[in-house]
mmCIF file of C-alpha atoms and ligand atoms in Angstrom:
data_model
loop_
_atom_site.group_PDB
_atom_site.id
_atom_site.type_symbol
_atom_site.label_atom_id
_atom_site.label_comp_id
_atom_site.label_asym_id
_atom_site.label_seq_id
_atom_site.Cartn_x
_atom_site.Cartn_y
_atom_site.Cartn_z
ATOM 1 C CA UNK A 1 -19.928 66.523 -134.677
ATOM 2 C CA UNK A 2 -19.910 62.850 -133.828
ATOM 3 C CA UNK A 3 -20.908 60.376 -136.520
ATOM 4 C CA UNK A 4 -24.433 59.136 -135.830
ATOM 5 C CA UNK A 5 -23.500 55.524 -136.642
ATOM 6 C CA UNK A 6 -20.573 55.647 -134.210
ATOM 7 C CA UNK A 7 -22.997 56.786 -131.526
ATOM 8 C CA UNK A 8 -25.397 53.977 -132.458
ATOM 9 C CA UNK A 9 -22.577 51.420 -132.013
ATOM 10 C CA UNK A 10 -21.791 53.006 -128.656
ATOM 11 C CA UNK A 11 -25.415 52.533 -127.682
ATOM 12 C CA UNK A 12 -25.279 48.883 -128.788
ATOM 13 C CA UNK A 13 -22.252 48.444 -126.532
ATOM 14 C CA UNK A 14 -24.026 50.159 -123.625
ATOM 15 C CA UNK A 15 -27.005 47.849 -124.090
ATOM 16 C CA UNK A 16 -24.805 44.757 -123.775
ATOM 17 C CA UNK A 17 -23.352 46.160 -120.550
ATOM 18 C CA UNK A 18 -26.513 47.382 -118.856
ATOM 19 C CA UNK A 19 -27.788 45.331 -115.885
ATOM 20 C CA UNK A 20 -31.293 44.783 -117.256
ATOM 21 C CA UNK A 21 -29.930 43.287 -120.501
ATOM 22 C CA UNK A 22 -27.465 41.056 -118.655
ATOM 23 C CA UNK A 23 -30.251 39.812 -116.359
ATOM 24 C CA UNK A 24 -32.465 39.098 -119.372
ATOM 25 C CA UNK A 25 -29.644 37.179 -121.070
ATOM 26 C CA UNK A 26 -29.150 35.045 -117.942
ATOM 27 C CA UNK A 27 -32.900 34.387 -117.637
ATOM 28 C CA UNK A 28 -33.225 33.674 -121.353
ATOM 29 C CA UNK A 29 -30.347 31.226 -121.339
ATOM 30 C CA UNK A 30 -31.814 29.489 -118.294
ATOM 31 C CA UNK A 31 -35.033 29.132 -120.260
ATOM 32 C CA UNK A 32 -33.394 27.737 -123.417
ATOM 33 C CA UNK A 33 -31.425 25.258 -121.278
ATOM 34 C CA UNK A 34 -34.606 23.866 -119.713
ATOM 35 C CA UNK A 35 -36.406 21.413 -122.014
ATOM 36 C CA UNK A 36 -39.881 21.960 -120.594
ATOM 37 C CA UNK A 37 -39.628 25.740 -120.399
ATOM 38 C CA UNK A 38 -38.108 26.130 -123.858
ATOM 39 C CA UNK A 39 -40.665 23.939 -125.654
ATOM 40 C CA UNK A 40 -43.487 25.774 -123.853
ATOM 41 C CA UNK A 41 -41.975 29.112 -124.768
ATOM 42 C CA UNK A 42 -41.464 28.134 -128.416
ATOM 43 C CA UNK A 43 -45.114 27.121 -128.635
ATOM 44 C CA UNK A 44 -46.130 30.444 -127.065
ATOM 45 C CA UNK A 45 -43.902 32.460 -129.382
ATOM 46 C CA UNK A 46 -45.030 30.639 -132.536
ATOM 47 C CA UNK A 47 -48.677 31.336 -131.715
ATOM 48 C CA UNK A 48 -47.906 35.019 -131.099
ATOM 49 C CA UNK A 49 -46.014 35.316 -134.402
ATOM 50 C CA UNK A 50 -48.854 33.563 -136.229
ATOM 51 C CA UNK A 51 -51.467 35.932 -134.752
ATOM 52 C CA UNK A 52 -49.351 38.992 -135.567
ATOM 53 C CA UNK A 53 -48.913 37.842 -139.162
ATOM 54 C CA UNK A 54 -52.660 37.286 -139.513
ATOM 55 C CA UNK A 55 -53.295 40.757 -138.083
ATOM 56 C CA UNK A 56 -50.773 42.421 -140.394
ATOM 57 C CA UNK A 57 -52.013 40.674 -143.532
ATOM 58 C CA UNK A 58 -55.682 41.169 -142.630
ATOM 59 C CA UNK A 59 -56.210 37.424 -142.186
ATOM 60 C CA UNK A 60 -59.138 36.202 -140.135
ATOM 61 C CA UNK A 61 -58.405 35.604 -136.446
ATOM 62 C CA UNK A 62 -60.849 32.930 -135.275
ATOM 63 C CA UNK A 63 -62.230 32.389 -131.779
ATOM 64 C CA UNK A 64 -60.237 29.164 -131.732
ATOM 65 C CA UNK A 65 -57.028 31.119 -132.411
ATOM 66 C CA UNK A 66 -57.743 33.353 -129.428
ATOM 67 C CA UNK A 67 -58.714 30.465 -127.125
ATOM 68 C CA UNK A 68 -55.534 28.628 -128.161
ATOM 69 C CA UNK A 69 -53.348 31.684 -127.581
ATOM 70 C CA UNK A 70 -54.879 32.308 -124.154
ATOM 71 C CA UNK A 71 -54.452 28.669 -123.101
ATOM 72 C CA UNK A 72 -50.785 28.530 -124.058
ATOM 73 C CA UNK A 73 -50.107 31.979 -122.540
ATOM 74 C CA UNK A 74 -51.626 30.813 -119.261
ATOM 75 C CA UNK A 75 -49.658 27.569 -119.357
ATOM 76 C CA UNK A 76 -46.412 29.417 -120.136
ATOM 77 C CA UNK A 77 -46.974 31.981 -117.391
ATOM 78 C CA UNK A 78 -47.230 29.275 -114.711
ATOM 79 C CA UNK A 79 -43.715 28.085 -115.578
ATOM 80 C CA UNK A 80 -41.430 29.922 -113.137
ATOM 81 C CA UNK A 81 -38.465 29.976 -115.541
ATOM 82 C CA UNK A 82 -40.564 31.610 -118.266
ATOM 83 C CA UNK A 83 -42.175 33.896 -115.702
ATOM 84 C CA UNK A 84 -38.790 35.202 -114.578
ATOM 85 C CA UNK A 85 -37.621 35.658 -118.159
ATOM 86 C CA UNK A 86 -40.748 37.592 -119.167
ATOM 87 C CA UNK A 87 -40.360 39.865 -116.154
ATOM 88 C CA UNK A 88 -36.847 40.794 -117.317
ATOM 89 C CA UNK A 89 -38.162 41.169 -120.858
ATOM 90 C CA UNK A 90 -40.753 43.705 -119.674
ATOM 91 C CA UNK A 91 -38.107 45.694 -117.826
ATOM 92 C CA UNK A 92 -35.901 45.787 -120.912
ATOM 93 C CA UNK A 93 -38.828 46.635 -123.160
ATOM 94 C CA UNK A 94 -39.674 49.607 -120.915
ATOM 95 C CA UNK A 95 -36.072 50.815 -121.115
ATOM 96 C CA UNK A 96 -35.977 50.397 -124.914
ATOM 97 C CA UNK A 97 -39.205 52.404 -125.251
ATOM 98 C CA UNK A 98 -37.694 55.219 -123.198
ATOM 99 C CA UNK A 99 -34.522 55.133 -125.299
ATOM 100 C CA UNK A 100 -36.536 55.139 -128.498
ATOM 101 C CA UNK A 101 -38.501 58.131 -127.195
ATOM 102 C CA UNK A 102 -35.248 60.017 -126.543
ATOM 103 C CA UNK A 103 -33.731 59.172 -129.919
ATOM 104 C CA UNK A 104 -36.790 60.023 -132.010
ATOM 105 C CA UNK A 105 -37.636 63.255 -130.170
ATOM 106 C CA UNK A 106 -36.293 65.452 -133.017
ATOM 107 C CA UNK A 107 -38.736 63.739 -135.400
ATOM 108 C CA UNK A 108 -41.670 63.986 -132.998
ATOM 109 C CA UNK A 109 -40.972 67.704 -132.601
ATOM 110 C CA UNK A 110 -40.699 68.242 -136.345
ATOM 111 C CA UNK A 111 -43.910 66.356 -137.147
ATOM 112 C CA UNK A 112 -45.918 67.992 -134.370
ATOM 113 C CA UNK A 113 -45.395 71.379 -136.047
ATOM 114 C CA UNK A 114 -47.998 70.515 -138.712
ATOM 115 C CA UNK A 115 -50.956 70.766 -136.343
ATOM 116 C CA UNK A 116 -49.902 74.001 -134.655
ATOM 117 C CA UNK B 1 -19.175 51.962 -118.632
ATOM 118 C CA UNK B 2 -21.171 54.793 -120.123
ATOM 119 C CA UNK B 3 -24.741 55.305 -119.004
ATOM 120 C CA UNK B 4 -27.075 54.035 -121.711
ATOM 121 C CA UNK B 5 -29.401 57.040 -121.372
ATOM 122 C CA UNK B 6 -26.475 59.449 -121.790
ATOM 123 C CA UNK B 7 -25.603 57.645 -125.009
ATOM 124 C CA UNK B 8 -29.231 57.854 -126.152
ATOM 125 C CA UNK B 9 -29.181 61.642 -125.603
ATOM 126 C CA UNK B 10 -25.943 61.790 -127.575
ATOM 127 C CA UNK B 11 -27.680 59.960 -130.404
ATOM 128 C CA UNK B 12 -30.586 62.401 -130.249
ATOM 129 C CA UNK B 13 -28.103 65.247 -130.600
ATOM 130 C CA UNK B 14 -26.363 63.499 -133.519
ATOM 131 C CA UNK B 15 -29.723 63.072 -135.239
ATOM 132 C CA UNK B 16 -30.437 66.808 -135.040
ATOM 133 C CA UNK B 17 -27.030 67.518 -136.583
ATOM 134 C CA UNK B 18 -27.020 64.931 -139.366
ATOM 135 C CA UNK B 19 -27.503 66.250 -142.946
ATOM 136 C CA UNK B 20 -30.436 64.000 -143.783
ATOM 137 C CA UNK B 21 -32.402 65.224 -140.747
ATOM 138 C CA UNK B 22 -31.617 68.871 -141.451
ATOM 139 C CA UNK B 23 -32.711 68.442 -145.093
ATOM 140 C CA UNK B 24 -35.959 66.788 -143.959
ATOM 141 C CA UNK B 25 -36.610 69.634 -141.503
ATOM 142 C CA UNK B 26 -36.126 72.212 -144.290
ATOM 143 C CA UNK B 27 -38.399 70.261 -146.672
ATOM 144 C CA UNK B 28 -40.999 69.687 -143.958
ATOM 145 C CA UNK B 29 -41.090 73.367 -142.991
ATOM 146 C CA UNK B 30 -41.431 74.316 -146.667
ATOM 147 C CA UNK B 31 -44.407 71.998 -146.827
ATOM 148 C CA UNK B 32 -46.114 73.344 -143.692
ATOM 149 C CA UNK B 33 -45.593 76.915 -144.964
ATOM 150 C CA UNK B 34 -47.400 76.149 -148.239
ATOM 151 C CA UNK B 35 -51.181 76.177 -147.843
ATOM 152 C CA UNK B 36 -51.918 73.822 -150.717
ATOM 153 C CA UNK B 37 -49.179 71.332 -149.890
ATOM 154 C CA UNK B 38 -49.928 71.255 -146.171
ATOM 155 C CA UNK B 39 -53.682 70.723 -146.536
ATOM 156 C CA UNK B 40 -53.034 67.951 -149.084
ATOM 157 C CA UNK B 41 -50.483 66.367 -146.774
ATOM 158 C CA UNK B 42 -52.775 66.583 -143.730
ATOM 159 C CA UNK B 43 -55.500 64.822 -145.713
ATOM 160 C CA UNK B 44 -53.027 62.133 -146.787
ATOM 161 C CA UNK B 45 -51.711 61.658 -143.252
ATOM 162 C CA UNK B 46 -55.172 61.475 -141.666
ATOM 163 C CA UNK B 47 -56.220 58.742 -144.107
ATOM 164 C CA UNK B 48 -53.031 56.776 -143.362
ATOM 165 C CA UNK B 49 -53.571 57.063 -139.598
ATOM 166 C CA UNK B 50 -57.193 55.996 -139.984
ATOM 167 C CA UNK B 51 -56.224 52.913 -142.033
ATOM 168 C CA UNK B 52 -53.490 51.962 -139.546
ATOM 169 C CA UNK B 53 -55.904 52.257 -136.623
ATOM 170 C CA UNK B 54 -58.436 50.082 -138.426
ATOM 171 C CA UNK B 55 -55.726 47.499 -139.131
ATOM 172 C CA UNK B 56 -54.479 47.479 -135.531
ATOM 173 C CA UNK B 57 -57.939 47.190 -134.022
ATOM 174 C CA UNK B 58 -59.088 44.605 -136.565
ATOM 175 C CA UNK B 59 -61.659 47.013 -138.058
ATOM 176 C CA UNK B 60 -62.961 46.378 -141.567
ATOM 177 C CA UNK B 61 -61.038 48.125 -144.331
ATOM 178 C CA UNK B 62 -63.491 48.687 -147.174
ATOM 179 C CA UNK B 63 -62.758 48.951 -150.898
ATOM 180 C CA UNK B 64 -63.835 52.573 -150.614
ATOM 181 C CA UNK B 65 -61.160 53.166 -147.942
ATOM 182 C CA UNK B 66 -58.497 51.791 -150.271
ATOM 183 C CA UNK B 67 -59.722 53.725 -153.314
ATOM 184 C CA UNK B 68 -59.796 56.915 -151.206
ATOM 185 C CA UNK B 69 -56.301 56.335 -149.861
ATOM 186 C CA UNK B 70 -54.909 55.666 -153.332
ATOM 187 C CA UNK B 71 -56.557 58.766 -154.790
ATOM 188 C CA UNK B 72 -55.196 61.085 -152.114
ATOM 189 C CA UNK B 73 -51.748 59.440 -152.231
ATOM 190 C CA UNK B 74 -51.624 60.020 -155.984
ATOM 191 C CA UNK B 75 -52.790 63.614 -155.598
ATOM 192 C CA UNK B 76 -50.223 64.267 -152.834
ATOM 193 C CA UNK B 77 -47.388 62.706 -154.811
ATOM 194 C CA UNK B 78 -47.916 65.077 -157.747
ATOM 195 C CA UNK B 79 -47.275 68.058 -155.471
ATOM 196 C CA UNK B 80 -43.561 68.836 -155.863
ATOM 197 C CA UNK B 81 -43.204 70.217 -152.313
ATOM 198 C CA UNK B 82 -44.656 67.017 -150.815
ATOM 199 C CA UNK B 83 -42.642 64.909 -153.253
ATOM 200 C CA UNK B 84 -39.387 66.488 -152.089
ATOM 201 C CA UNK B 85 -40.340 66.097 -148.425
ATOM 202 C CA UNK B 86 -41.248 62.424 -148.827
ATOM 203 C CA UNK B 87 -37.953 61.756 -150.584
ATOM 204 C CA UNK B 88 -36.098 63.161 -147.574
ATOM 205 C CA UNK B 89 -38.392 61.187 -145.282
ATOM 206 C CA UNK B 90 -37.481 57.944 -147.035
ATOM 207 C CA UNK B 91 -33.771 58.700 -146.714
ATOM 208 C CA UNK B 92 -34.158 59.382 -143.003
ATOM 209 C CA UNK B 93 -36.339 56.330 -142.518
ATOM 210 C CA UNK B 94 -33.641 54.150 -144.130
ATOM 211 C CA UNK B 95 -31.036 55.615 -141.776
ATOM 212 C CA UNK B 96 -33.267 55.124 -138.721
ATOM 213 C CA UNK B 97 -33.844 51.475 -139.701
ATOM 214 C CA UNK B 98 -30.094 50.932 -139.938
ATOM 215 C CA UNK B 99 -29.565 52.605 -136.571
ATOM 216 C CA UNK B 100 -32.328 50.551 -135.007
ATOM 217 C CA UNK B 101 -30.707 47.403 -136.430
ATOM 218 C CA UNK B 102 -27.385 48.343 -134.815
ATOM 219 C CA UNK B 103 -28.910 49.195 -131.443
ATOM 220 C CA UNK B 104 -31.091 46.082 -131.155
ATOM 221 C CA UNK B 105 -28.440 43.621 -132.365
ATOM 222 C CA UNK B 106 -27.763 42.297 -128.835
ATOM 223 C CA UNK B 107 -31.449 41.367 -128.552
ATOM 224 C CA UNK B 108 -31.596 39.792 -132.010
ATOM 225 C CA UNK B 109 -28.559 37.677 -131.126
ATOM 226 C CA UNK B 110 -30.025 36.637 -127.789
ATOM 227 C CA UNK B 111 -33.405 35.685 -129.243
ATOM 228 C CA UNK B 112 -31.928 33.784 -132.190
ATOM 229 C CA UNK B 113 -30.301 31.347 -129.761
ATOM 230 C CA UNK B 114 -33.664 29.647 -129.127
ATOM 231 C CA UNK B 115 -33.826 28.024 -132.557
ATOM 232 C CA UNK B 116 -30.219 26.833 -132.636
HETATM 233 CA CA1 CA C 201 -38.324 22.039 -115.814
HETATM 234 CA CA1 CA C 202 -48.506 75.996 -153.765
#
């Protein structure tokens, strides 16, 4: 039986080597190297984090918050460097969801037995 | 380079074989086989799911919801079969968090570069 942590480290290594991660890293580094793109992206990310924190703590999300978030999301998405980076991010996110589905299948199977 | 999905399937297999998962499966099956424990646990789980859905969709969580959830959580936690199962669940959850931390390290590293 292989140690589960060893296998997890193998998976970490595979992630670093997989094309979609390498493409994301390139796109992300291009973004951080560009002053305009990176300040736009930071603004976008900070607003997202702020909204998520409000949602998790039950804080009130105002109409202004939503208008603000939409405006900066629209602005960020017209920046081609950010656009490219987010495309790669979506591809990686899809892959990570699939991987998570594979890994947690034993738990899903176990828990589904309750309703049978 | 190993295929990342192959490694994910290896991790799934390791999870099925690891002691903490096998102990949880035994405890969980003991719980589902016990009428009292399983109906108590279903009630507990349904209330949790309901609260989470309200939180995610921004629905109002009333004082009654919280009082209800606390009452059923207390009732469930006095059942020794559920108690044992939840203990195993916490151990597994800790392990899964560690594994997730290992796997997603490349992403954490990449994303942390923005604020440097
Ligand atoms: Ca520019
Ligand atoms: Ca009983």
